[in-house]
PDB file of C-alpha atoms in Angstrom:
ATOM      1  CA  MET A   1      56.848  25.642 170.824  1.00  0.00           C
ATOM      2  CA  ARG A   2      57.958  24.136 167.624  1.00  0.00           C
ATOM      3  CA  GLN A   3      57.457  26.102 164.297  1.00  0.00           C
ATOM      4  CA  ILE A   4      55.576  24.045 161.206  1.00  0.00           C
ATOM      5  CA  ALA A   5      54.510  24.926 157.790  1.00  0.00           C
ATOM      6  CA  PHE A   6      50.796  25.704 157.287  1.00  0.00           C
ATOM      7  CA  ARG A   7      50.328  22.823 155.259  1.00  0.00           C
ATOM      8  CA  GLN A   8      51.814  20.532 157.834  1.00  0.00           C
ATOM      9  CA  ALA A   9      49.547  21.698 160.595  1.00  0.00           C
ATOM     10  CA  LEU A  10      46.799  20.740 158.421  1.00  0.00           C
ATOM     11  CA  ARG A  11      48.196  17.131 157.649  1.00  0.00           C
ATOM     12  CA  GLU A  12      48.757  16.233 160.943  1.00  0.00           C
ATOM     13  CA  ALA A  13      45.096  17.522 161.623  1.00  0.00           C
ATOM     14  CA  LEU A  14      44.068  14.828 159.536  1.00  0.00           C
ATOM     15  CA  GLN A  15      46.528  12.244 160.397  1.00  0.00           C
ATOM     16  CA  GLU A  16      45.320  12.719 164.165  1.00  0.00           C
ATOM     17  CA  GLU A  17      41.676  12.394 163.455  1.00  0.00           C
ATOM     18  CA  MET A  18      42.213   9.670 161.088  1.00  0.00           C
ATOM     19  CA  ARG A  19      44.229   7.341 163.517  1.00  0.00           C
ATOM     20  CA  ARG A  20      41.553   8.211 166.296  1.00  0.00           C
ATOM     21  CA  ASP A  21      38.649   7.639 163.881  1.00  0.00           C
ATOM     22  CA  ASP A  22      38.414   5.067 161.326  1.00  0.00           C
ATOM     23  CA  ARG A  23      35.285   6.473 160.170  1.00  0.00           C
ATOM     24  CA  VAL A  24      37.475   9.549 158.854  1.00  0.00           C
ATOM     25  CA  PHE A  25      38.508   9.375 155.316  1.00  0.00           C
ATOM     26  CA  LEU A  26      40.021  11.951 152.806  1.00  0.00           C
ATOM     27  CA  MET A  27      38.754  12.363 149.113  1.00  0.00           C
ATOM     28  CA  GLY A  28      39.548  14.722 146.116  1.00  0.00           C
ATOM     29  CA  GLU A  29      41.691  15.518 143.020  1.00  0.00           C
ATOM     30  CA  GLU A  30      45.368  14.187 143.436  1.00  0.00           C
ATOM     31  CA  VAL A  31      45.192  14.138 147.102  1.00  0.00           C
ATOM     32  CA  ALA A  32      46.389  10.354 147.010  1.00  0.00           C
ATOM     33  CA  GLU A  33      49.003   9.161 144.462  1.00  0.00           C
ATOM     34  CA  TYR A  34      50.311  12.892 143.912  1.00  0.00           C
ATOM     35  CA  ASN A  35      50.854  13.552 147.644  1.00  0.00           C
ATOM     36  CA  GLY A  36      47.714  16.733 147.155  1.00  0.00           C
ATOM     37  CA  ALA A  37      48.148  19.582 144.941  1.00  0.00           C
ATOM     38  CA  TYR A  38      49.672  21.678 147.884  1.00  0.00           C
ATOM     39  CA  LYS A  39      50.860  18.908 149.731  1.00  0.00           C
ATOM     40  CA  VAL A  40      49.167  18.607 152.417  1.00  0.00           C
ATOM     41  CA  SER A  41      48.274  14.955 152.288  1.00  0.00           C
ATOM     42  CA  GLN A  42      51.918  13.952 151.324  1.00  0.00           C
ATOM     43  CA  GLY A  43      52.494  10.250 153.087  1.00  0.00           C
ATOM     44  CA  MET A  44      48.665   9.900 153.624  1.00  0.00           C
ATOM     45  CA  LEU A  45      48.476   7.335 151.251  1.00  0.00           C
ATOM     46  CA  ASP A  46      51.057   5.052 152.285  1.00  0.00           C
ATOM     47  CA  GLU A  47      49.849   5.351 155.996  1.00  0.00           C
ATOM     48  CA  PHE A  48      46.214   5.057 155.613  1.00  0.00           C
ATOM     49  CA  GLY A  49      45.662   2.865 152.155  1.00  0.00           C
ATOM     50  CA  PRO A  50      43.827   3.687 148.989  1.00  0.00           C
ATOM     51  CA  LYS A  51      40.605   3.094 150.847  1.00  0.00           C
ATOM     52  CA  ARG A  52      41.113   6.157 153.130  1.00  0.00           C
ATOM     53  CA  VAL A  53      42.797   8.442 150.658  1.00  0.00           C
ATOM     54  CA  ILE A  54      41.147   8.644 147.707  1.00  0.00           C
ATOM     55  CA  ASP A  55      41.686   9.945 144.142  1.00  0.00           C
ATOM     56  CA  THR A  56      38.777  11.429 142.508  1.00  0.00           C
ATOM     57  CA  PRO A  57      38.506  12.069 138.787  1.00  0.00           C
ATOM     58  CA  ILE A  58      37.847  16.108 138.142  1.00  0.00           C
ATOM     59  CA  ALA A  59      34.132  15.959 138.603  1.00  0.00           C
ATOM     60  CA  GLU A  60      33.577  18.161 141.536  1.00  0.00           C
ATOM     61  CA  LEU A  61      29.481  17.789 141.874  1.00  0.00           C
ATOM     62  CA  GLY A  62      30.291  13.464 141.469  1.00  0.00           C
ATOM     63  CA  PHE A  63      32.716  13.076 144.304  1.00  0.00           C
ATOM     64  CA  THR A  64      31.184  15.592 146.745  1.00  0.00           C
ATOM     65  CA  ALA A  65      27.573  13.685 146.208  1.00  0.00           C
ATOM     66  CA  ILE A  66      29.810  10.218 147.055  1.00  0.00           C
ATOM     67  CA  GLY A  67      30.864  12.114 150.034  1.00  0.00           C
ATOM     68  CA  VAL A  68      27.531  13.697 151.129  1.00  0.00           C
ATOM     69  CA  GLY A  69      26.057  10.206 150.836  1.00  0.00           C
ATOM     70  CA  ALA A  70      28.687   8.525 152.999  1.00  0.00           C
ATOM     71  CA  ALA A  71      28.189  11.101 155.497  1.00  0.00           C
ATOM     72  CA  GLN A  72      24.560  10.388 155.761  1.00  0.00           C
ATOM     73  CA  ASN A  73      25.283   6.718 156.388  1.00  0.00           C
ATOM     74  CA  GLY A  74      27.782   7.185 159.292  1.00  0.00           C
ATOM     75  CA  LEU A  75      31.166   8.120 157.366  1.00  0.00           C
ATOM     76  CA  ARG A  76      32.927  11.417 158.364  1.00  0.00           C
ATOM     77  CA  PRO A  77      34.465  12.626 154.755  1.00  0.00           C
ATOM     78  CA  VAL A  78      36.551  15.421 154.634  1.00  0.00           C
ATOM     79  CA  LEU A  79      36.538  16.521 150.773  1.00  0.00           C
ATOM     80  CA  GLU A  80      39.462  18.441 149.256  1.00  0.00           C
ATOM     81  CA  PHE A  81      38.846  20.801 146.662  1.00  0.00           C
ATOM     82  CA  MET A  82      41.723  22.259 144.713  1.00  0.00           C
ATOM     83  CA  THR A  83      40.221  25.398 144.873  1.00  0.00           C
ATOM     84  CA  TRP A  84      36.783  26.735 146.110  1.00  0.00           C
ATOM     85  CA  ASN A  85      36.664  28.203 142.738  1.00  0.00           C
ATOM     86  CA  PHE A  86      35.897  25.036 141.317  1.00  0.00           C
ATOM     87  CA  ALA A  87      33.505  23.959 144.112  1.00  0.00           C
ATOM     88  CA  VAL A  88      30.632  25.880 142.874  1.00  0.00           C
ATOM     89  CA  LEU A  89      30.212  22.942 140.306  1.00  0.00           C
ATOM     90  CA  ALA A  90      29.652  20.740 143.974  1.00  0.00           C
ATOM     91  CA  LEU A  91      27.199  23.812 145.250  1.00  0.00           C
ATOM     92  CA  ASP A  92      23.839  21.668 144.661  1.00  0.00           C
ATOM     93  CA  GLN A  93      25.011  19.053 146.716  1.00  0.00           C
ATOM     94  CA  ILE A  94      26.662  21.376 149.719  1.00  0.00           C
ATOM     95  CA  LEU A  95      23.670  23.528 149.391  1.00  0.00           C
ATOM     96  CA  ASN A  96      20.479  21.571 148.726  1.00  0.00           C
ATOM     97  CA  THR A  97      21.606  18.329 150.450  1.00  0.00           C
ATOM     98  CA  ALA A  98      24.475  18.717 152.938  1.00  0.00           C
ATOM     99  CA  SER A  99      23.055  21.983 154.604  1.00  0.00           C
ATOM    100  CA  LYS A 100      19.212  20.951 154.540  1.00  0.00           C
ATOM    101  CA  MET A 101      19.142  17.107 155.025  1.00  0.00           C
ATOM    102  CA  LEU A 102      18.949  17.356 159.102  1.00  0.00           C
ATOM    103  CA  ALA A 103      15.902  19.830 158.975  1.00  0.00           C
ATOM    104  CA  MET A 104      14.394  18.066 155.937  1.00  0.00           C
ATOM    105  CA  SER A 105      14.552  14.330 158.034  1.00  0.00           C
ATOM    106  CA  GLY A 106      13.585  15.929 160.977  1.00  0.00           C
ATOM    107  CA  GLY A 107      16.703  15.470 162.777  1.00  0.00           C
ATOM    108  CA  GLN A 108      16.968  12.152 161.696  1.00  0.00           C
ATOM    109  CA  VAL A 109      19.799  11.991 159.011  1.00  0.00           C
ATOM    110  CA  GLY A 110      22.698  14.368 159.807  1.00  0.00           C
ATOM    111  CA  CYS A 111      25.819  15.334 157.554  1.00  0.00           C
ATOM    112  CA  PRO A 112      29.171  14.977 159.261  1.00  0.00           C
ATOM    113  CA  ILE A 113      31.407  16.477 156.511  1.00  0.00           C
ATOM    114  CA  VAL A 114      34.122  18.445 155.663  1.00  0.00           C
ATOM    115  CA  PHE A 115      34.758  20.403 152.824  1.00  0.00           C
ATOM    116  CA  ARG A 116      38.284  21.958 152.626  1.00  0.00           C
ATOM    117  CA  GLY A 117      40.579  23.733 150.239  1.00  0.00           C
ATOM    118  CA  PRO A 118      42.069  27.361 149.226  1.00  0.00           C
ATOM    119  CA  ASN A 119      39.726  30.238 148.721  1.00  0.00           C
ATOM    120  CA  GLY A 120      40.157  33.872 147.372  1.00  0.00           C
ATOM    121  CA  SER A 121      43.120  35.088 144.867  1.00  0.00           C
ATOM    122  CA  ALA A 122      46.586  33.739 144.928  1.00  0.00           C
ATOM    123  CA  GLY A 123      48.290  36.032 142.468  1.00  0.00           C
ATOM    124  CA  GLN A 124      48.523  36.350 139.074  1.00  0.00           C
ATOM    125  CA  LEU A 125      45.508  33.653 138.299  1.00  0.00           C
ATOM    126  CA  GLY A 126      42.898  35.545 136.641  1.00  0.00           C
ATOM    127  CA  ALA A 127      39.362  36.221 137.488  1.00  0.00           C
ATOM    128  CA  GLN A 128      37.964  32.625 137.222  1.00  0.00           C
ATOM    129  CA  HIS A 129      40.168  31.533 139.714  1.00  0.00           C
ATOM    130  CA  SER A 130      40.352  34.352 142.579  1.00  0.00           C
ATOM    131  CA  THR A 131      36.983  34.509 143.984  1.00  0.00           C
ATOM    132  CA  ALA A 132      36.732  34.869 148.001  1.00  0.00           C
ATOM    133  CA  PHE A 133      33.771  32.545 149.091  1.00  0.00           C
ATOM    134  CA  GLU A 134      33.000  33.297 152.962  1.00  0.00           C
ATOM    135  CA  SER A 135      30.220  35.557 152.425  1.00  0.00           C
ATOM    136  CA  TYR A 136      28.468  32.744 149.789  1.00  0.00           C
ATOM    137  CA  TYR A 137      28.562  29.989 152.046  1.00  0.00           C
ATOM    138  CA  ALA A 138      27.991  32.011 155.173  1.00  0.00           C
ATOM    139  CA  ASN A 139      24.448  32.755 153.864  1.00  0.00           C
ATOM    140  CA  ILE A 140      23.420  28.829 153.906  1.00  0.00           C
ATOM    141  CA  PRO A 141      21.737  28.008 157.303  1.00  0.00           C
ATOM    142  CA  GLY A 142      22.926  24.412 158.287  1.00  0.00           C
ATOM    143  CA  LEU A 143      26.735  24.991 157.304  1.00  0.00           C
ATOM    144  CA  LYS A 144      29.435  25.940 159.694  1.00  0.00           C
ATOM    145  CA  VAL A 145      31.770  28.240 158.060  1.00  0.00           C
ATOM    146  CA  ILE A 146      35.878  28.346 159.109  1.00  0.00           C
ATOM    147  CA  SER A 147      38.429  30.503 157.749  1.00  0.00           C
ATOM    148  CA  VAL A 148      41.931  30.615 159.133  1.00  0.00           C
ATOM    149  CA  SER A 149      45.064  32.858 158.967  1.00  0.00           C
ATOM    150  CA  ASN A 150      47.682  30.744 160.596  1.00  0.00           C
ATOM    151  CA  PRO A 151      49.525  26.941 161.552  1.00  0.00           C
ATOM    152  CA  TYR A 152      47.787  27.013 164.656  1.00  0.00           C
ATOM    153  CA  ASP A 153      44.174  27.989 164.191  1.00  0.00           C
ATOM    154  CA  ALA A 154      44.431  25.698 161.225  1.00  0.00           C
ATOM    155  CA  LYS A 155      45.321  22.733 162.788  1.00  0.00           C
ATOM    156  CA  GLY A 156      42.922  23.417 165.910  1.00  0.00           C
ATOM    157  CA  LEU A 157      39.835  24.322 163.703  1.00  0.00           C
ATOM    158  CA  LEU A 158      40.090  21.640 161.098  1.00  0.00           C
ATOM    159  CA  LYS A 159      40.447  18.878 164.012  1.00  0.00           C
ATOM    160  CA  ALA A 160      37.372  20.297 165.791  1.00  0.00           C
ATOM    161  CA  ALA A 161      35.576  20.423 161.942  1.00  0.00           C
ATOM    162  CA  ILE A 162      36.391  16.933 161.406  1.00  0.00           C
ATOM    163  CA  ARG A 163      34.444  16.134 164.758  1.00  0.00           C
ATOM    164  CA  ASP A 164      31.730  18.300 164.037  1.00  0.00           C
ATOM    165  CA  ASP A 165      28.498  16.521 163.733  1.00  0.00           C
ATOM    166  CA  ASP A 166      27.246  19.400 161.082  1.00  0.00           C
ATOM    167  CA  PRO A 167      28.700  20.310 157.757  1.00  0.00           C
ATOM    168  CA  VAL A 168      31.786  22.597 157.649  1.00  0.00           C
ATOM    169  CA  VAL A 169      33.147  24.423 154.901  1.00  0.00           C
ATOM    170  CA  PHE A 170      37.145  25.214 156.048  1.00  0.00           C
ATOM    171  CA  MET A 171      38.745  27.832 153.797  1.00  0.00           C
ATOM    172  CA  GLU A 172      42.491  28.128 153.544  1.00  0.00           C
ATOM    173  CA  SER A 173      44.776  30.333 151.134  1.00  0.00           C
ATOM    174  CA  GLU A 174      47.317  28.954 148.409  1.00  0.00           C
ATOM    175  CA  GLN A 175      49.316  31.731 149.403  1.00  0.00           C
ATOM    176  CA  MET A 176      49.610  30.925 153.140  1.00  0.00           C
ATOM    177  CA  TYR A 177      50.656  26.838 152.615  1.00  0.00           C
ATOM    178  CA  GLY A 178      54.189  27.516 153.037  1.00  0.00           C
ATOM    179  CA  ASP A 179      54.037  30.005 156.218  1.00  0.00           C
ATOM    180  CA  MET A 180      55.590  28.920 159.243  1.00  0.00           C
ATOM    181  CA  GLY A 181      53.908  29.377 162.655  1.00  0.00           C
ATOM    182  CA  ASP A 182      54.317  28.112 166.302  1.00  0.00           C
ATOM    183  CA  VAL A 183      52.136  24.848 167.011  1.00  0.00           C
ATOM    184  CA  PRO A 184      52.560  22.413 169.717  1.00  0.00           C
ATOM    185  CA  GLU A 185      53.356  18.716 169.742  1.00  0.00           C
ATOM    186  CA  GLU A 186      50.484  18.101 172.164  1.00  0.00           C
ATOM    187  CA  GLU A 187      47.109  17.532 171.008  1.00  0.00           C
ATOM    188  CA  TYR A 188      44.666  20.545 171.229  1.00  0.00           C
ATOM    189  CA  ILE A 189      41.069  21.584 169.669  1.00  0.00           C
ATOM    190  CA  ILE A 190      39.984  25.104 169.233  1.00  0.00           C
ATOM    191  CA  PRO A 191      36.084  25.361 169.425  1.00  0.00           C
ATOM    192  CA  ILE A 192      34.060  26.687 166.498  1.00  0.00           C
ATOM    193  CA  GLY A 193      32.884  29.732 166.735  1.00  0.00           C
ATOM    194  CA  LYS A 194      35.362  32.038 168.593  1.00  0.00           C
ATOM    195  CA  ALA A 195      36.872  34.614 167.220  1.00  0.00           C
ATOM    196  CA  ASP A 196      40.852  35.558 168.752  1.00  0.00           C
ATOM    197  CA  ILE A 197      42.119  38.527 169.891  1.00  0.00           C
ATOM    198  CA  LYS A 198      45.624  38.637 168.025  1.00  0.00           C
ATOM    199  CA  ARG A 199      46.563  42.250 169.132  1.00  0.00           C
ATOM    200  CA  ALA A 200      45.230  44.049 171.800  1.00  0.00           C
ATOM    201  CA  GLY A 201      45.151  47.957 171.496  1.00  0.00           C
ATOM    202  CA  ARG A 202      43.046  50.775 172.876  1.00  0.00           C
ATOM    203  CA  ASP A 203      42.616  53.042 169.869  1.00  0.00           C
ATOM    204  CA  VAL A 204      41.010  51.174 167.404  1.00  0.00           C
ATOM    205  CA  THR A 205      39.219  47.774 166.431  1.00  0.00           C
ATOM    206  CA  ILE A 206      40.229  46.176 162.966  1.00  0.00           C
ATOM    207  CA  VAL A 207      38.540  42.944 162.215  1.00  0.00           C
ATOM    208  CA  SER A 208      39.777  40.544 159.911  1.00  0.00           C
ATOM    209  CA  PHE A 209      40.253  36.673 158.659  1.00  0.00           C
ATOM    210  CA  ASN A 210      42.295  34.582 156.258  1.00  0.00           C
ATOM    211  CA  LYS A 211      45.101  35.936 154.618  1.00  0.00           C
ATOM    212  CA  MET A 212      43.670  39.488 155.203  1.00  0.00           C
ATOM    213  CA  MET A 213      44.932  39.062 158.789  1.00  0.00           C
ATOM    214  CA  LYS A 214      48.374  39.750 157.275  1.00  0.00           C
ATOM    215  CA  VAL A 215      47.183  43.221 155.845  1.00  0.00           C
ATOM    216  CA  ALA A 216      45.066  43.844 159.376  1.00  0.00           C
ATOM    217  CA  LEU A 217      48.223  43.333 161.477  1.00  0.00           C
ATOM    218  CA  GLY A 218      50.835  45.024 159.241  1.00  0.00           C
ATOM    219  CA  ALA A 219      48.759  47.935 159.375  1.00  0.00           C
ATOM    220  CA  ALA A 220      48.503  47.488 163.291  1.00  0.00           C
ATOM    221  CA  GLU A 221      52.558  47.780 163.412  1.00  0.00           C
ATOM    222  CA  GLU A 222      53.168  50.757 161.313  1.00  0.00           C
ATOM    223  CA  LEU A 223      50.164  52.472 163.217  1.00  0.00           C
ATOM    224  CA  ALA A 224      52.155  51.663 166.348  1.00  0.00           C
ATOM    225  CA  LYS A 225      55.162  53.603 165.183  1.00  0.00           C
ATOM    226  CA  GLU A 226      52.757  56.649 165.071  1.00  0.00           C
ATOM    227  CA  GLY A 227      51.721  55.878 168.642  1.00  0.00           C
ATOM    228  CA  ILE A 228      48.389  54.434 167.508  1.00  0.00           C
ATOM    229  CA  GLU A 229      47.598  51.141 169.493  1.00  0.00           C
ATOM    230  CA  ALA A 230      45.127  48.995 167.123  1.00  0.00           C
ATOM    231  CA  GLU A 231      43.082  45.942 168.941  1.00  0.00           C
ATOM    232  CA  VAL A 232      43.300  43.469 165.747  1.00  0.00           C
ATOM    233  CA  ILE A 233      40.657  40.414 165.808  1.00  0.00           C
ATOM    234  CA  ASP A 234      40.678  37.546 163.661  1.00  0.00           C
ATOM    235  CA  LEU A 235      37.140  36.046 162.999  1.00  0.00           C
ATOM    236  CA  ARG A 236      38.327  32.473 162.279  1.00  0.00           C
ATOM    237  CA  THR A 237      35.131  31.087 162.329  1.00  0.00           C
ATOM    238  CA  ILE A 238      32.536  33.419 160.000  1.00  0.00           C
ATOM    239  CA  ARG A 239      29.083  30.794 160.412  1.00  0.00           C
ATOM    240  CA  PRO A 240      28.481  31.174 163.443  1.00  0.00           C
ATOM    241  CA  LEU A 241      29.984  35.169 163.791  1.00  0.00           C
ATOM    242  CA  ASP A 242      31.392  35.985 167.220  1.00  0.00           C
ATOM    243  CA  TRP A 243      30.269  39.409 166.929  1.00  0.00           C
ATOM    244  CA  PHE A 244      30.338  39.465 170.751  1.00  0.00           C
ATOM    245  CA  THR A 245      33.937  39.639 170.953  1.00  0.00           C
ATOM    246  CA  ILE A 246      34.020  42.715 168.333  1.00  0.00           C
ATOM    247  CA  LEU A 247      31.399  44.163 170.329  1.00  0.00           C
ATOM    248  CA  GLU A 248      33.360  43.941 173.624  1.00  0.00           C
ATOM    249  CA  SER A 249      36.723  45.232 171.986  1.00  0.00           C
ATOM    250  CA  VAL A 250      34.449  48.406 169.966  1.00  0.00           C
ATOM    251  CA  LYS A 251      33.261  49.272 174.040  1.00  0.00           C
ATOM    252  CA  LYS A 252      36.775  50.039 174.697  1.00  0.00           C
ATOM    253  CA  THR A 253      38.183  51.467 171.615  1.00  0.00           C
ATOM    254  CA  ASN A 254      35.036  53.099 169.976  1.00  0.00           C
ATOM    255  CA  ARG A 255      35.990  52.998 166.658  1.00  0.00           C
ATOM    256  CA  LEU A 256      35.882  49.404 164.166  1.00  0.00           C
ATOM    257  CA  VAL A 257      37.872  49.502 160.738  1.00  0.00           C
ATOM    258  CA  ILE A 258      36.856  46.060 158.969  1.00  0.00           C
ATOM    259  CA  VAL A 259      39.726  44.279 156.344  1.00  0.00           C
ATOM    260  CA  GLU A 260      38.539  41.630 154.054  1.00  0.00           C
ATOM    261  CA  GLU A 261      38.864  40.262 150.456  1.00  0.00           C
ATOM    262  CA  GLN A 262      35.057  39.840 149.573  1.00  0.00           C
ATOM    263  CA  TRP A 263      33.625  41.859 147.153  1.00  0.00           C
ATOM    264  CA  PRO A 264      31.758  44.908 149.093  1.00  0.00           C
ATOM    265  CA  PHE A 265      27.774  43.857 148.295  1.00  0.00           C
ATOM    266  CA  ALA A 266      26.025  41.537 151.213  1.00  0.00           C
ATOM    267  CA  SER A 267      29.954  40.972 152.244  1.00  0.00           C
ATOM    268  CA  ILE A 268      31.006  39.726 155.613  1.00  0.00           C
ATOM    269  CA  SER A 269      31.862  43.143 156.926  1.00  0.00           C
ATOM    270  CA  SER A 270      28.143  44.197 155.959  1.00  0.00           C
ATOM    271  CA  GLU A 271      26.809  41.856 158.683  1.00  0.00           C
ATOM    272  CA  ILE A 272      29.360  43.026 161.131  1.00  0.00           C
ATOM    273  CA  SER A 273      28.643  46.386 160.746  1.00  0.00           C
ATOM    274  CA  TYR A 274      24.925  45.751 161.198  1.00  0.00           C
ATOM    275  CA  ARG A 275      25.738  43.855 164.297  1.00  0.00           C
ATOM    276  CA  ILE A 276      27.694  46.356 166.140  1.00  0.00           C
ATOM    277  CA  GLN A 277      25.871  49.526 165.185  1.00  0.00           C
ATOM    278  CA  LYS A 278      22.846  47.843 166.583  1.00  0.00           C
ATOM    279  CA  GLU A 279      24.014  46.311 169.952  1.00  0.00           C
ATOM    280  CA  GLY A 280      26.812  48.927 170.193  1.00  0.00           C
ATOM    281  CA  PHE A 281      25.831  52.225 168.142  1.00  0.00           C
ATOM    282  CA  ASP A 282      26.221  54.293 171.602  1.00  0.00           C
ATOM    283  CA  TYR A 283      29.904  52.881 172.460  1.00  0.00           C
ATOM    284  CA  LEU A 284      30.834  54.333 168.349  1.00  0.00           C
ATOM    285  CA  ASP A 285      32.652  57.393 168.281  1.00  0.00           C
ATOM    286  CA  ALA A 286      32.791  57.139 164.403  1.00  0.00           C
ATOM    287  CA  PRO A 287      31.210  55.681 161.654  1.00  0.00           C
ATOM    288  CA  ILE A 288      32.405  52.045 160.909  1.00  0.00           C
ATOM    289  CA  ARG A 289      34.535  51.732 157.944  1.00  0.00           C
ATOM    290  CA  ARG A 290      35.634  49.168 155.918  1.00  0.00           C
ATOM    291  CA  ILE A 291      38.370  48.083 152.922  1.00  0.00           C
ATOM    292  CA  THR A 292      37.076  45.135 150.758  1.00  0.00           C
ATOM    293  CA  ALA A 293      38.474  43.877 147.232  1.00  0.00           C
ATOM    294  CA  VAL A 294      37.162  45.955 144.322  1.00  0.00           C
ATOM    295  CA  ASP A 295      33.467  45.581 142.911  1.00  0.00           C
ATOM    296  CA  ALA A 296      34.691  43.706 140.007  1.00  0.00           C
ATOM    297  CA  PRO A 297      36.364  40.438 138.656  1.00  0.00           C
ATOM    298  CA  MET A 298      39.732  40.231 139.513  1.00  0.00           C
ATOM    299  CA  HIS A 299      42.139  40.848 136.272  1.00  0.00           C
ATOM    300  CA  TYR A 300      45.299  39.163 135.816  1.00  0.00           C
ATOM    301  CA  ALA A 301      47.645  41.888 135.077  1.00  0.00           C
ATOM    302  CA  PRO A 302      49.813  42.733 138.128  1.00  0.00           C
ATOM    303  CA  ASN A 303      49.264  46.586 138.575  1.00  0.00           C
ATOM    304  CA  LEU A 304      45.373  45.706 138.753  1.00  0.00           C
ATOM    305  CA  VAL A 305      46.058  42.898 141.332  1.00  0.00           C
ATOM    306  CA  LYS A 306      47.436  44.990 143.463  1.00  0.00           C
ATOM    307  CA  LEU A 307      45.101  47.725 143.346  1.00  0.00           C
ATOM    308  CA  TYR A 308      41.920  45.187 143.436  1.00  0.00           C
ATOM    309  CA  LEU A 309      43.000  43.628 146.983  1.00  0.00           C
ATOM    310  CA  PRO A 310      43.338  45.462 150.601  1.00  0.00           C
ATOM    311  CA  ASP A 311      46.711  46.675 151.509  1.00  0.00           C
ATOM    312  CA  ILE A 312      48.488  48.263 154.467  1.00  0.00           C
ATOM    313  CA  GLU A 313      48.862  51.373 153.180  1.00  0.00           C
ATOM    314  CA  ARG A 314      45.343  52.001 152.338  1.00  0.00           C
ATOM    315  CA  THR A 315      44.438  50.467 155.704  1.00  0.00           C
ATOM    316  CA  VAL A 316      46.262  52.674 157.612  1.00  0.00           C
ATOM    317  CA  LYS A 317      44.697  55.398 155.788  1.00  0.00           C
ATOM    318  CA  LEU A 318      41.361  54.454 156.824  1.00  0.00           C
ATOM    319  CA  VAL A 319      42.046  53.904 160.334  1.00  0.00           C
ATOM    320  CA  LYS A 320      43.489  57.298 160.365  1.00  0.00           C
ATOM    321  CA  GLU A 321      40.012  58.650 158.964  1.00  0.00           C
ATOM    322  CA  VAL A 322      38.015  57.253 161.519  1.00  0.00           C
ATOM    323  CA  MET A 323      40.337  58.361 164.356  1.00  0.00           C
ATOM    324  CA  TYR A 324      39.753  62.214 162.387  1.00  0.00           C
ATOM    325  CA  MET A 325      43.232  62.493 162.258  1.00  0.00           C
ATOM    326  CA  LYS A 326      45.001  64.860 159.631  1.00  0.00           C
ATOM    327  CA  LYS A 327      45.943  62.610 156.541  1.00  0.00           C
TER     328      LYS A 327
END
């Protein structure tokens, strides 16, 4: 199987869906003339023209409103935010229109639209450009939320998102656009709402998503050196949440650790912990534990960035704690 970059996987998904369905179009800041802020849309203006690959002003609320209106009138827009930190300006349209219109219209007016772009921290970008937003949008009924960790999942799930009849929030990472991964040349689509077991194991379940999967898988590798076999699950879809896959894993391992970039309060790990203790309490041999971002804005200094985010070392330590091993 060929290896391609994360950004190329996203680009192929967009190109294939735009060739398949002329209702699909891409809109956002610098997506056309500049070939995309992260070069996801490179070459697409030449192929599809300025009516389907559209540069917008720096006005997130404005172009999101245009996209939502277009979706309600039969088109299938894909809106690229340069970062989800900027998308808070468009939250009125996402929350009050896109997510609610199907219910408010009694099922008469849908909103098949994809909102996509990089999410979370990307190094030393300061507090205002480093927020992870999965839990924000997962708290909104009417939205589907996808947060991918590798090129294969990115392509398959973006194609599914574009074909979906509901509004979909699609979260990437600036730090992953250059990541290489196996992606088949033939077409494939990954169903929305299904987690994936990235590494099988018997001793402990580690759950994560987006770029924190690198921490989860890295911790599993370190633990394997000591004879501890961790099962690592990539959520892929945050809403709907595939907690059943997690439960089946916990039935086997009897322990659960969650790694995420969210702030701890009302996070994805909070929801997972509730679901698993409610449905799988009798299978747990230790309390569910989690490692999250620090409950504070992320600062610029590199030493504080390192302390702020989950890492392999602390994840390994946490796993050993739930296994009641000597530190």
